[in-house]
Amino acid sequence: MIAFTLKDEKSVHSRAVTLKGVVNKVLSSNNFGVTVDKLKESLREAIPASLHSLQSLAGGERLAAFALCTDLDLATLCAAAYTPSHAENFSRPELAFLPANWPLEDKSDAMRQASRILWDWVHTQYDADPDGLEPWDDHRRPWKAETFRAIVDVLEELRNAPLLKDIPVWLTAHDMGAEMKRWIRDGVVRLNSEAMVEQWSATWKY
């Protein structure tokens, strides 16, 4: 059994208050809110434009799924999709949940612009990382968690848009640590039905 004395409790509280102060300082530095607002505004234009671009590549078929893909640094964004015909030709059923293997990839200017805003913001923050922080130490990067959440917020806002309304929406990264896996799962849960999340989880194992 672990017992805490009053002194221990005060110490824990003090550390918690200090950590909260550090988090708030990071989130308020470098015009965080302004930058995230700019990113959200860009994504509100980029995602519908990306969907229309992907639809134009679909040969007249409807889209069967949509995904936003990023990287370990959360510094880039690209969109992918597939149609029912593509799904019928997948060599393995789990490919429906692996956007890196999907045949349709958006290369529209709108998504490139959103990705540039993200790139500039993220690398400004990485330049300010404390010495010794590893790429997968995302639990020590509150700005990165808030940035990822902003991306999911916009997807959720647009969830009832005509081209997104009835299809699964996935998030993925080419590489990721444990913390980003948790963010991705939380986003997938927010954006999809319980049944779809179960199928996705069976493939990704988290």
mmCIF file with all atom_site columns, C-alpha atoms in Angstrom:
data_model
loop_
_atom_site.group_PDB
_atom_site.id
_atom_site.type_symbol
_atom_site.label_atom_id
_atom_site.label_alt_id
_atom_site.label_comp_id
_atom_site.label_asym_id
_atom_site.label_entity_id
_atom_site.label_seq_id
_atom_site.pdbx_PDB_ins_code
_atom_site.Cartn_x
_atom_site.Cartn_y
_atom_site.Cartn_z
_atom_site.occupancy
_atom_site.B_iso_or_equiv
_atom_site.pdbx_formal_charge
_atom_site.auth_seq_id
_atom_site.auth_comp_id
_atom_site.auth_asym_id
_atom_site.auth_atom_id
_atom_site.pdbx_PDB_model_num
ATOM 1   C CA . MET A 1 1   ? 0.000   0.000  0.000   1.00 0.00 ? 1   MET A CA 1
ATOM 2   C CA . ILE A 1 2   ? 1.229   3.539  -0.810  1.00 0.00 ? 2   ILE A CA 1
ATOM 3   C CA . ALA A 1 3   ? 0.483   6.207  1.787   1.00 0.00 ? 3   ALA A CA 1
ATOM 4   C CA . PHE A 1 4   ? 0.793   9.961  1.178   1.00 0.00 ? 4   PHE A CA 1
ATOM 5   C CA . THR A 1 5   ? 1.554   12.411 3.977   1.00 0.00 ? 5   THR A CA 1
ATOM 6   C CA . LEU A 1 6   ? 0.223   15.955 3.978   1.00 0.00 ? 6   LEU A CA 1
ATOM 7   C CA . LYS A 1 7   ? 3.682   17.116 2.894   1.00 0.00 ? 7   LYS A CA 1
ATOM 8   C CA . ASP A 1 8   ? 3.612   14.691 -0.040  1.00 0.00 ? 8   ASP A CA 1
ATOM 9   C CA . GLU A 1 9   ? 0.160   15.898 -0.997  1.00 0.00 ? 9   GLU A CA 1
ATOM 10  C CA . LYS A 1 10  ? 1.276   19.538 -0.983  1.00 0.00 ? 10  LYS A CA 1
ATOM 11  C CA . SER A 1 11  ? 4.295   18.621 -3.083  1.00 0.00 ? 11  SER A CA 1
ATOM 12  C CA . VAL A 1 12  ? 2.140   16.795 -5.638  1.00 0.00 ? 12  VAL A CA 1
ATOM 13  C CA . HIS A 1 13  ? -0.258  19.747 -5.762  1.00 0.00 ? 13  HIS A CA 1
ATOM 14  C CA . SER A 1 14  ? 2.627   22.172 -6.222  1.00 0.00 ? 14  SER A CA 1
ATOM 15  C CA . ARG A 1 15  ? 4.034   20.145 -9.110  1.00 0.00 ? 15  ARG A CA 1
ATOM 16  C CA . ALA A 1 16  ? 0.590   19.923 -10.706 1.00 0.00 ? 16  ALA A CA 1
ATOM 17  C CA . VAL A 1 17  ? 0.121   23.703 -10.481 1.00 0.00 ? 17  VAL A CA 1
ATOM 18  C CA . THR A 1 18  ? 3.595   24.238 -11.937 1.00 0.00 ? 18  THR A CA 1
ATOM 19  C CA . LEU A 1 19  ? 2.889   21.842 -14.835 1.00 0.00 ? 19  LEU A CA 1
ATOM 20  C CA . LYS A 1 20  ? -0.434  23.554 -15.522 1.00 0.00 ? 20  LYS A CA 1
ATOM 21  C CA . GLY A 1 21  ? 1.379   26.884 -15.656 1.00 0.00 ? 21  GLY A CA 1
ATOM 22  C CA . VAL A 1 22  ? 3.928   25.520 -18.119 1.00 0.00 ? 22  VAL A CA 1
ATOM 23  C CA . VAL A 1 23  ? 1.183   24.087 -20.345 1.00 0.00 ? 23  VAL A CA 1
ATOM 24  C CA . ASN A 1 24  ? -0.742  27.357 -20.331 1.00 0.00 ? 24  ASN A CA 1
ATOM 25  C CA . LYS A 1 25  ? 2.427   29.303 -21.120 1.00 0.00 ? 25  LYS A CA 1
ATOM 26  C CA . VAL A 1 26  ? 3.199   27.061 -24.103 1.00 0.00 ? 26  VAL A CA 1
ATOM 27  C CA . LEU A 1 27  ? -0.342  27.260 -25.431 1.00 0.00 ? 27  LEU A CA 1
ATOM 28  C CA . SER A 1 28  ? -0.423  31.043 -25.143 1.00 0.00 ? 28  SER A CA 1
ATOM 29  C CA . SER A 1 29  ? 3.016   31.595 -26.675 1.00 0.00 ? 29  SER A CA 1
ATOM 30  C CA . ASN A 1 30  ? 3.732   32.196 -30.366 1.00 0.00 ? 30  ASN A CA 1
ATOM 31  C CA . ASN A 1 31  ? 0.126   33.357 -30.983 1.00 0.00 ? 31  ASN A CA 1
ATOM 32  C CA . PHE A 1 32  ? -1.081  29.758 -30.558 1.00 0.00 ? 32  PHE A CA 1
ATOM 33  C CA . GLY A 1 33  ? -4.776  30.609 -30.773 1.00 0.00 ? 33  GLY A CA 1
ATOM 34  C CA . VAL A 1 34  ? -4.322  32.792 -33.841 1.00 0.00 ? 34  VAL A CA 1
ATOM 35  C CA . THR A 1 35  ? -2.306  30.095 -35.579 1.00 0.00 ? 35  THR A CA 1
ATOM 36  C CA . VAL A 1 36  ? -4.817  27.361 -34.819 1.00 0.00 ? 36  VAL A CA 1
ATOM 37  C CA . ASP A 1 37  ? -7.658  29.608 -35.975 1.00 0.00 ? 37  ASP A CA 1
ATOM 38  C CA . LYS A 1 38  ? -5.764  30.182 -39.218 1.00 0.00 ? 38  LYS A CA 1
ATOM 39  C CA . LEU A 1 39  ? -5.222  26.435 -39.616 1.00 0.00 ? 39  LEU A CA 1
ATOM 40  C CA . LYS A 1 40  ? -8.899  25.707 -38.950 1.00 0.00 ? 40  LYS A CA 1
ATOM 41  C CA . GLU A 1 41  ? -9.999  28.355 -41.445 1.00 0.00 ? 41  GLU A CA 1
ATOM 42  C CA . SER A 1 42  ? -7.682  26.868 -44.045 1.00 0.00 ? 42  SER A CA 1
ATOM 43  C CA . LEU A 1 43  ? -8.979  23.336 -43.382 1.00 0.00 ? 43  LEU A CA 1
ATOM 44  C CA . ARG A 1 44  ? -12.599 24.459 -43.667 1.00 0.00 ? 44  ARG A CA 1
ATOM 45  C CA . GLU A 1 45  ? -11.775 25.373 -47.251 1.00 0.00 ? 45  GLU A CA 1
ATOM 46  C CA . ALA A 1 46  ? -9.251  22.607 -47.956 1.00 0.00 ? 46  ALA A CA 1
ATOM 47  C CA . ILE A 1 47  ? -11.275 19.580 -46.868 1.00 0.00 ? 47  ILE A CA 1
ATOM 48  C CA . PRO A 1 48  ? -14.362 20.268 -49.059 1.00 0.00 ? 48  PRO A CA 1
ATOM 49  C CA . ALA A 1 49  ? -12.055 21.199 -51.961 1.00 0.00 ? 49  ALA A CA 1
ATOM 50  C CA . SER A 1 50  ? -10.138 17.994 -51.371 1.00 0.00 ? 50  SER A CA 1
ATOM 51  C CA . LEU A 1 51  ? -13.338 15.944 -51.346 1.00 0.00 ? 51  LEU A CA 1
ATOM 52  C CA . HIS A 1 52  ? -14.444 17.450 -54.671 1.00 0.00 ? 52  HIS A CA 1
ATOM 53  C CA . SER A 1 53  ? -10.978 16.820 -56.108 1.00 0.00 ? 53  SER A CA 1
ATOM 54  C CA . LEU A 1 54  ? -11.109 13.185 -54.998 1.00 0.00 ? 54  LEU A CA 1
ATOM 55  C CA . GLN A 1 55  ? -14.653 12.841 -56.323 1.00 0.00 ? 55  GLN A CA 1
ATOM 56  C CA . SER A 1 56  ? -13.475 14.078 -59.721 1.00 0.00 ? 56  SER A CA 1
ATOM 57  C CA . LEU A 1 57  ? -10.882 11.278 -59.712 1.00 0.00 ? 57  LEU A CA 1
ATOM 58  C CA . ALA A 1 58  ? -13.497 8.641  -58.863 1.00 0.00 ? 58  ALA A CA 1
ATOM 59  C CA . GLY A 1 59  ? -14.779 8.144  -62.406 1.00 0.00 ? 59  GLY A CA 1
ATOM 60  C CA . GLY A 1 60  ? -18.358 8.989  -61.558 1.00 0.00 ? 60  GLY A CA 1
ATOM 61  C CA . GLU A 1 61  ? -18.538 6.679  -58.535 1.00 0.00 ? 61  GLU A CA 1
ATOM 62  C CA . ARG A 1 62  ? -19.266 7.918  -55.058 1.00 0.00 ? 62  ARG A CA 1
ATOM 63  C CA . LEU A 1 63  ? -16.488 7.926  -52.484 1.00 0.00 ? 63  LEU A CA 1
ATOM 64  C CA . ALA A 1 64  ? -16.606 5.010  -50.039 1.00 0.00 ? 64  ALA A CA 1
ATOM 65  C CA . ALA A 1 65  ? -14.171 6.408  -47.423 1.00 0.00 ? 65  ALA A CA 1
ATOM 66  C CA . PHE A 1 66  ? -12.054 9.495  -46.733 1.00 0.00 ? 66  PHE A CA 1
ATOM 67  C CA . ALA A 1 67  ? -8.877  9.913  -44.711 1.00 0.00 ? 67  ALA A CA 1
ATOM 68  C CA . LEU A 1 68  ? -6.516  12.650 -43.609 1.00 0.00 ? 68  LEU A CA 1
ATOM 69  C CA . CYS A 1 69  ? -2.933  11.448 -43.355 1.00 0.00 ? 69  CYS A CA 1
ATOM 70  C CA . THR A 1 70  ? -0.050  13.074 -41.517 1.00 0.00 ? 70  THR A CA 1
ATOM 71  C CA . ASP A 1 71  ? 3.432   12.160 -40.264 1.00 0.00 ? 71  ASP A CA 1
ATOM 72  C CA . LEU A 1 72  ? 5.240   11.664 -36.955 1.00 0.00 ? 72  LEU A CA 1
ATOM 73  C CA . ASP A 1 73  ? 5.900   15.406 -36.651 1.00 0.00 ? 73  ASP A CA 1
ATOM 74  C CA . LEU A 1 74  ? 2.289   16.369 -37.524 1.00 0.00 ? 74  LEU A CA 1
ATOM 75  C CA . ALA A 1 75  ? 3.891   18.683 -40.097 1.00 0.00 ? 75  ALA A CA 1
ATOM 76  C CA . THR A 1 76  ? 2.095   17.623 -43.288 1.00 0.00 ? 76  THR A CA 1
ATOM 77  C CA . LEU A 1 77  ? -1.420  16.744 -44.382 1.00 0.00 ? 77  LEU A CA 1
ATOM 78  C CA . CYS A 1 78  ? -2.734  14.851 -47.372 1.00 0.00 ? 78  CYS A CA 1
ATOM 79  C CA . ALA A 1 79  ? -6.139  13.387 -48.185 1.00 0.00 ? 79  ALA A CA 1
ATOM 80  C CA . ALA A 1 80  ? -6.986  10.005 -49.653 1.00 0.00 ? 80  ALA A CA 1
ATOM 81  C CA . ALA A 1 81  ? -10.095 8.051  -50.622 1.00 0.00 ? 81  ALA A CA 1
ATOM 82  C CA . TYR A 1 82  ? -11.403 5.007  -52.460 1.00 0.00 ? 82  TYR A CA 1
ATOM 83  C CA . THR A 1 83  ? -14.628 3.993  -54.203 1.00 0.00 ? 83  THR A CA 1
ATOM 84  C CA . PRO A 1 84  ? -16.773 0.832  -53.890 1.00 0.00 ? 84  PRO A CA 1
ATOM 85  C CA . SER A 1 85  ? -15.110 -0.548 -57.034 1.00 0.00 ? 85  SER A CA 1
ATOM 86  C CA . HIS A 1 86  ? -11.685 -0.077 -55.488 1.00 0.00 ? 86  HIS A CA 1
ATOM 87  C CA . ALA A 1 87  ? -12.895 -1.851 -52.345 1.00 0.00 ? 87  ALA A CA 1
ATOM 88  C CA . GLU A 1 88  ? -14.030 -4.837 -54.389 1.00 0.00 ? 88  GLU A CA 1
ATOM 89  C CA . ASN A 1 89  ? -10.530 -5.122 -55.825 1.00 0.00 ? 89  ASN A CA 1
ATOM 90  C CA . PHE A 1 90  ? -8.602  -4.800 -52.564 1.00 0.00 ? 90  PHE A CA 1
ATOM 91  C CA . SER A 1 91  ? -6.385  -7.863 -52.164 1.00 0.00 ? 91  SER A CA 1
ATOM 92  C CA . ARG A 1 92  ? -7.095  -7.913 -48.416 1.00 0.00 ? 92  ARG A CA 1
ATOM 93  C CA . PRO A 1 93  ? -10.166 -6.560 -46.550 1.00 0.00 ? 93  PRO A CA 1
ATOM 94  C CA . GLU A 1 94  ? -8.001  -4.632 -44.073 1.00 0.00 ? 94  GLU A CA 1
ATOM 95  C CA . LEU A 1 95  ? -6.778  -2.350 -46.888 1.00 0.00 ? 95  LEU A CA 1
ATOM 96  C CA . ALA A 1 96  ? -10.056 -0.486 -46.421 1.00 0.00 ? 96  ALA A CA 1
ATOM 97  C CA . PHE A 1 97  ? -8.556  0.809  -43.164 1.00 0.00 ? 97  PHE A CA 1
ATOM 98  C CA . LEU A 1 98  ? -5.031  1.546  -44.456 1.00 0.00 ? 98  LEU A CA 1
ATOM 99  C CA . PRO A 1 99  ? -5.170  4.906  -46.272 1.00 0.00 ? 99  PRO A CA 1
ATOM 100 C CA . ALA A 1 100 ? -1.508  4.733  -47.330 1.00 0.00 ? 100 ALA A CA 1
ATOM 101 C CA . ASN A 1 101 ? -2.611  2.027  -49.779 1.00 0.00 ? 101 ASN A CA 1
ATOM 102 C CA . TRP A 1 102 ? -5.661  3.810  -51.171 1.00 0.00 ? 102 TRP A CA 1
ATOM 103 C CA . PRO A 1 103 ? -5.719  4.581  -54.903 1.00 0.00 ? 103 PRO A CA 1
ATOM 104 C CA . LEU A 1 104 ? -7.071  8.147  -54.797 1.00 0.00 ? 104 LEU A CA 1
ATOM 105 C CA . GLU A 1 105 ? -4.859  10.929 -53.414 1.00 0.00 ? 105 GLU A CA 1
ATOM 106 C CA . ASP A 1 106 ? -5.745  14.606 -53.457 1.00 0.00 ? 106 ASP A CA 1
ATOM 107 C CA . LYS A 1 107 ? -3.108  17.040 -54.686 1.00 0.00 ? 107 LYS A CA 1
ATOM 108 C CA . SER A 1 108 ? -5.235  20.186 -54.697 1.00 0.00 ? 108 SER A CA 1
ATOM 109 C CA . ASP A 1 109 ? -3.830  23.635 -53.947 1.00 0.00 ? 109 ASP A CA 1
ATOM 110 C CA . ALA A 1 110 ? -6.203  24.062 -51.004 1.00 0.00 ? 110 ALA A CA 1
ATOM 111 C CA . MET A 1 111 ? -4.776  21.088 -49.131 1.00 0.00 ? 111 MET A CA 1
ATOM 112 C CA . ARG A 1 112 ? -1.224  22.172 -49.950 1.00 0.00 ? 112 ARG A CA 1
ATOM 113 C CA . GLN A 1 113 ? -1.973  25.593 -48.454 1.00 0.00 ? 113 GLN A CA 1
ATOM 114 C CA . ALA A 1 114 ? -3.325  24.040 -45.247 1.00 0.00 ? 114 ALA A CA 1
ATOM 115 C CA . SER A 1 115 ? -0.278  21.812 -45.081 1.00 0.00 ? 115 SER A CA 1
ATOM 116 C CA . ARG A 1 116 ? 2.063   24.802 -45.462 1.00 0.00 ? 116 ARG A CA 1
ATOM 117 C CA . ILE A 1 117 ? 0.384   26.587 -42.556 1.00 0.00 ? 117 ILE A CA 1
ATOM 118 C CA . LEU A 1 118 ? 0.707   23.438 -40.470 1.00 0.00 ? 118 LEU A CA 1
ATOM 119 C CA . TRP A 1 119 ? 4.367   22.955 -41.482 1.00 0.00 ? 119 TRP A CA 1
ATOM 120 C CA . ASP A 1 120 ? 5.368   26.503 -40.521 1.00 0.00 ? 120 ASP A CA 1
ATOM 121 C CA . TRP A 1 121 ? 3.563   26.347 -37.180 1.00 0.00 ? 121 TRP A CA 1
ATOM 122 C CA . VAL A 1 122 ? 4.864   22.906 -36.196 1.00 0.00 ? 122 VAL A CA 1
ATOM 123 C CA . HIS A 1 123 ? 8.487   23.613 -37.031 1.00 0.00 ? 123 HIS A CA 1
ATOM 124 C CA . THR A 1 124 ? 8.383   26.861 -35.065 1.00 0.00 ? 124 THR A CA 1
ATOM 125 C CA . GLN A 1 125 ? 7.295   24.798 -32.069 1.00 0.00 ? 125 GLN A CA 1
ATOM 126 C CA . TYR A 1 126 ? 9.858   22.038 -32.610 1.00 0.00 ? 126 TYR A CA 1
ATOM 127 C CA . ASP A 1 127 ? 12.616  24.658 -32.744 1.00 0.00 ? 127 ASP A CA 1
ATOM 128 C CA . ALA A 1 128 ? 11.581  25.642 -29.215 1.00 0.00 ? 128 ALA A CA 1
ATOM 129 C CA . ASP A 1 129 ? 11.652  22.051 -27.872 1.00 0.00 ? 129 ASP A CA 1
ATOM 130 C CA . PRO A 1 130 ? 13.737  21.561 -24.715 1.00 0.00 ? 130 PRO A CA 1
ATOM 131 C CA . ASP A 1 131 ? 17.053  19.776 -25.234 1.00 0.00 ? 131 ASP A CA 1
ATOM 132 C CA . GLY A 1 132 ? 16.783  16.002 -25.134 1.00 0.00 ? 132 GLY A CA 1
ATOM 133 C CA . LEU A 1 133 ? 13.129  15.787 -26.188 1.00 0.00 ? 133 LEU A CA 1
ATOM 134 C CA . GLU A 1 134 ? 12.670  12.817 -28.529 1.00 0.00 ? 134 GLU A CA 1
ATOM 135 C CA . PRO A 1 135 ? 10.370  12.784 -31.592 1.00 0.00 ? 135 PRO A CA 1
ATOM 136 C CA . TRP A 1 136 ? 7.895   10.467 -29.836 1.00 0.00 ? 136 TRP A CA 1
ATOM 137 C CA . ASP A 1 137 ? 7.772   12.486 -26.564 1.00 0.00 ? 137 ASP A CA 1
ATOM 138 C CA . ASP A 1 138 ? 4.416   13.965 -27.513 1.00 0.00 ? 138 ASP A CA 1
ATOM 139 C CA . HIS A 1 139 ? 3.130   13.801 -23.936 1.00 0.00 ? 139 HIS A CA 1
ATOM 140 C CA . ARG A 1 140 ? 5.482   16.763 -23.364 1.00 0.00 ? 140 ARG A CA 1
ATOM 141 C CA . ARG A 1 141 ? 4.160   18.745 -26.328 1.00 0.00 ? 141 ARG A CA 1
ATOM 142 C CA . PRO A 1 142 ? 0.756   20.193 -25.347 1.00 0.00 ? 142 PRO A CA 1
ATOM 143 C CA . TRP A 1 143 ? 0.791   22.412 -28.443 1.00 0.00 ? 143 TRP A CA 1
ATOM 144 C CA . LYS A 1 144 ? 0.884   19.299 -30.645 1.00 0.00 ? 144 LYS A CA 1
ATOM 145 C CA . ALA A 1 145 ? -2.101  17.703 -28.911 1.00 0.00 ? 145 ALA A CA 1
ATOM 146 C CA . GLU A 1 146 ? -4.096  20.919 -29.322 1.00 0.00 ? 146 GLU A CA 1
ATOM 147 C CA . THR A 1 147 ? -3.121  21.164 -32.996 1.00 0.00 ? 147 THR A CA 1
ATOM 148 C CA . PHE A 1 148 ? -4.249  17.590 -33.684 1.00 0.00 ? 148 PHE A CA 1
ATOM 149 C CA . ARG A 1 149 ? -7.500  18.250 -31.825 1.00 0.00 ? 149 ARG A CA 1
ATOM 150 C CA . ALA A 1 150 ? -8.094  21.322 -34.004 1.00 0.00 ? 150 ALA A CA 1
ATOM 151 C CA . ILE A 1 151 ? -7.846  19.160 -37.130 1.00 0.00 ? 151 ILE A CA 1
ATOM 152 C CA . VAL A 1 152 ? -10.393 16.712 -35.711 1.00 0.00 ? 152 VAL A CA 1
ATOM 153 C CA . ASP A 1 153 ? -12.652 19.618 -34.693 1.00 0.00 ? 153 ASP A CA 1
ATOM 154 C CA . VAL A 1 154 ? -12.887 20.773 -38.311 1.00 0.00 ? 154 VAL A CA 1
ATOM 155 C CA . LEU A 1 155 ? -13.570 17.252 -39.583 1.00 0.00 ? 155 LEU A CA 1
ATOM 156 C CA . GLU A 1 156 ? -16.353 16.954 -37.016 1.00 0.00 ? 156 GLU A CA 1
ATOM 157 C CA . GLU A 1 157 ? -17.800 20.324 -38.110 1.00 0.00 ? 157 GLU A CA 1
ATOM 158 C CA . LEU A 1 158 ? -17.880 19.075 -41.702 1.00 0.00 ? 158 LEU A CA 1
ATOM 159 C CA . ARG A 1 159 ? -19.110 15.576 -40.879 1.00 0.00 ? 159 ARG A CA 1
ATOM 160 C CA . ASN A 1 160 ? -22.558 16.213 -42.357 1.00 0.00 ? 160 ASN A CA 1
ATOM 161 C CA . ALA A 1 161 ? -21.254 17.748 -45.601 1.00 0.00 ? 161 ALA A CA 1
ATOM 162 C CA . PRO A 1 162 ? -22.735 15.928 -48.655 1.00 0.00 ? 162 PRO A CA 1
ATOM 163 C CA . LEU A 1 163 ? -19.579 14.024 -49.609 1.00 0.00 ? 163 LEU A CA 1
ATOM 164 C CA . LEU A 1 164 ? -18.708 13.086 -46.004 1.00 0.00 ? 164 LEU A CA 1
ATOM 165 C CA . LYS A 1 165 ? -22.110 12.413 -44.499 1.00 0.00 ? 165 LYS A CA 1
ATOM 166 C CA . ASP A 1 166 ? -22.441 8.676  -45.117 1.00 0.00 ? 166 ASP A CA 1
ATOM 167 C CA . ILE A 1 167 ? -18.855 7.416  -45.311 1.00 0.00 ? 167 ILE A CA 1
ATOM 168 C CA . PRO A 1 168 ? -16.198 6.537  -42.742 1.00 0.00 ? 168 PRO A CA 1
ATOM 169 C CA . VAL A 1 169 ? -13.592 9.196  -41.986 1.00 0.00 ? 169 VAL A CA 1
ATOM 170 C CA . TRP A 1 170 ? -10.182 7.971  -40.856 1.00 0.00 ? 170 TRP A CA 1
ATOM 171 C CA . LEU A 1 171 ? -7.029  9.579  -39.492 1.00 0.00 ? 171 LEU A CA 1
ATOM 172 C CA . THR A 1 172 ? -3.596  8.069  -39.823 1.00 0.00 ? 172 THR A CA 1
ATOM 173 C CA . ALA A 1 173 ? 0.125   8.859  -39.665 1.00 0.00 ? 173 ALA A CA 1
ATOM 174 C CA . HIS A 1 174 ? 3.029   7.335  -41.558 1.00 0.00 ? 174 HIS A CA 1
ATOM 175 C CA . ASP A 1 175 ? 4.808   6.907  -38.232 1.00 0.00 ? 175 ASP A CA 1
ATOM 176 C CA . MET A 1 176 ? 3.640   7.607  -34.700 1.00 0.00 ? 176 MET A CA 1
ATOM 177 C CA . GLY A 1 177 ? 4.411   7.233  -31.020 1.00 0.00 ? 177 GLY A CA 1
ATOM 178 C CA . ALA A 1 178 ? 2.047   6.002  -28.327 1.00 0.00 ? 178 ALA A CA 1
ATOM 179 C CA . GLU A 1 179 ? 0.602   9.449  -27.637 1.00 0.00 ? 179 GLU A CA 1
ATOM 180 C CA . MET A 1 180 ? -0.264  10.131 -31.274 1.00 0.00 ? 180 MET A CA 1
ATOM 181 C CA . LYS A 1 181 ? -1.872  6.687  -31.493 1.00 0.00 ? 181 LYS A CA 1
ATOM 182 C CA . ARG A 1 182 ? -4.141  7.754  -28.649 1.00 0.00 ? 182 ARG A CA 1
ATOM 183 C CA . TRP A 1 183 ? -5.026  11.031 -30.402 1.00 0.00 ? 183 TRP A CA 1
ATOM 184 C CA . ILE A 1 184 ? -5.805  9.177  -33.622 1.00 0.00 ? 184 ILE A CA 1
ATOM 185 C CA . ARG A 1 185 ? -8.024  6.681  -31.847 1.00 0.00 ? 185 ARG A CA 1
ATOM 186 C CA . ASP A 1 186 ? -9.869  9.469  -30.008 1.00 0.00 ? 186 ASP A CA 1
ATOM 187 C CA . GLY A 1 187 ? -10.414 11.237 -33.338 1.00 0.00 ? 187 GLY A CA 1
ATOM 188 C CA . VAL A 1 188 ? -11.645 8.100  -35.077 1.00 0.00 ? 188 VAL A CA 1
ATOM 189 C CA . VAL A 1 189 ? -14.111 7.502  -32.229 1.00 0.00 ? 189 VAL A CA 1
ATOM 190 C CA . ARG A 1 190 ? -15.415 11.075 -32.499 1.00 0.00 ? 190 ARG A CA 1
ATOM 191 C CA . LEU A 1 191 ? -15.918 10.829 -36.252 1.00 0.00 ? 191 LEU A CA 1
ATOM 192 C CA . ASN A 1 192 ? -17.384 7.360  -36.801 1.00 0.00 ? 192 ASN A CA 1
ATOM 193 C CA . SER A 1 193 ? -20.047 4.945  -35.641 1.00 0.00 ? 193 SER A CA 1
ATOM 194 C CA . GLU A 1 194 ? -19.236 2.373  -32.986 1.00 0.00 ? 194 GLU A CA 1
ATOM 195 C CA . ALA A 1 195 ? -19.487 -0.446 -35.543 1.00 0.00 ? 195 ALA A CA 1
ATOM 196 C CA . MET A 1 196 ? -16.992 1.261  -37.874 1.00 0.00 ? 196 MET A CA 1
ATOM 197 C CA . VAL A 1 197 ? -14.605 1.945  -34.996 1.00 0.00 ? 197 VAL A CA 1
ATOM 198 C CA . GLU A 1 198 ? -14.669 -1.758 -34.075 1.00 0.00 ? 198 GLU A CA 1
ATOM 199 C CA . GLN A 1 199 ? -13.697 -2.739 -37.641 1.00 0.00 ? 199 GLN A CA 1
ATOM 200 C CA . TRP A 1 200 ? -10.963 -0.103 -37.696 1.00 0.00 ? 200 TRP A CA 1
ATOM 201 C CA . SER A 1 201 ? -9.626  -1.265 -34.317 1.00 0.00 ? 201 SER A CA 1
ATOM 202 C CA . ALA A 1 202 ? -9.447  -4.876 -35.515 1.00 0.00 ? 202 ALA A CA 1
ATOM 203 C CA . THR A 1 203 ? -7.014  -3.747 -38.224 1.00 0.00 ? 203 THR A CA 1
ATOM 204 C CA . TRP A 1 204 ? -4.968  -1.212 -36.271 1.00 0.00 ? 204 TRP A CA 1
ATOM 205 C CA . LYS A 1 205 ? -4.969  -3.067 -32.921 1.00 0.00 ? 205 LYS A CA 1
ATOM 206 C CA . TYR A 1 206 ? -5.421  0.082  -30.816 1.00 0.00 ? 206 TYR A CA 1
#
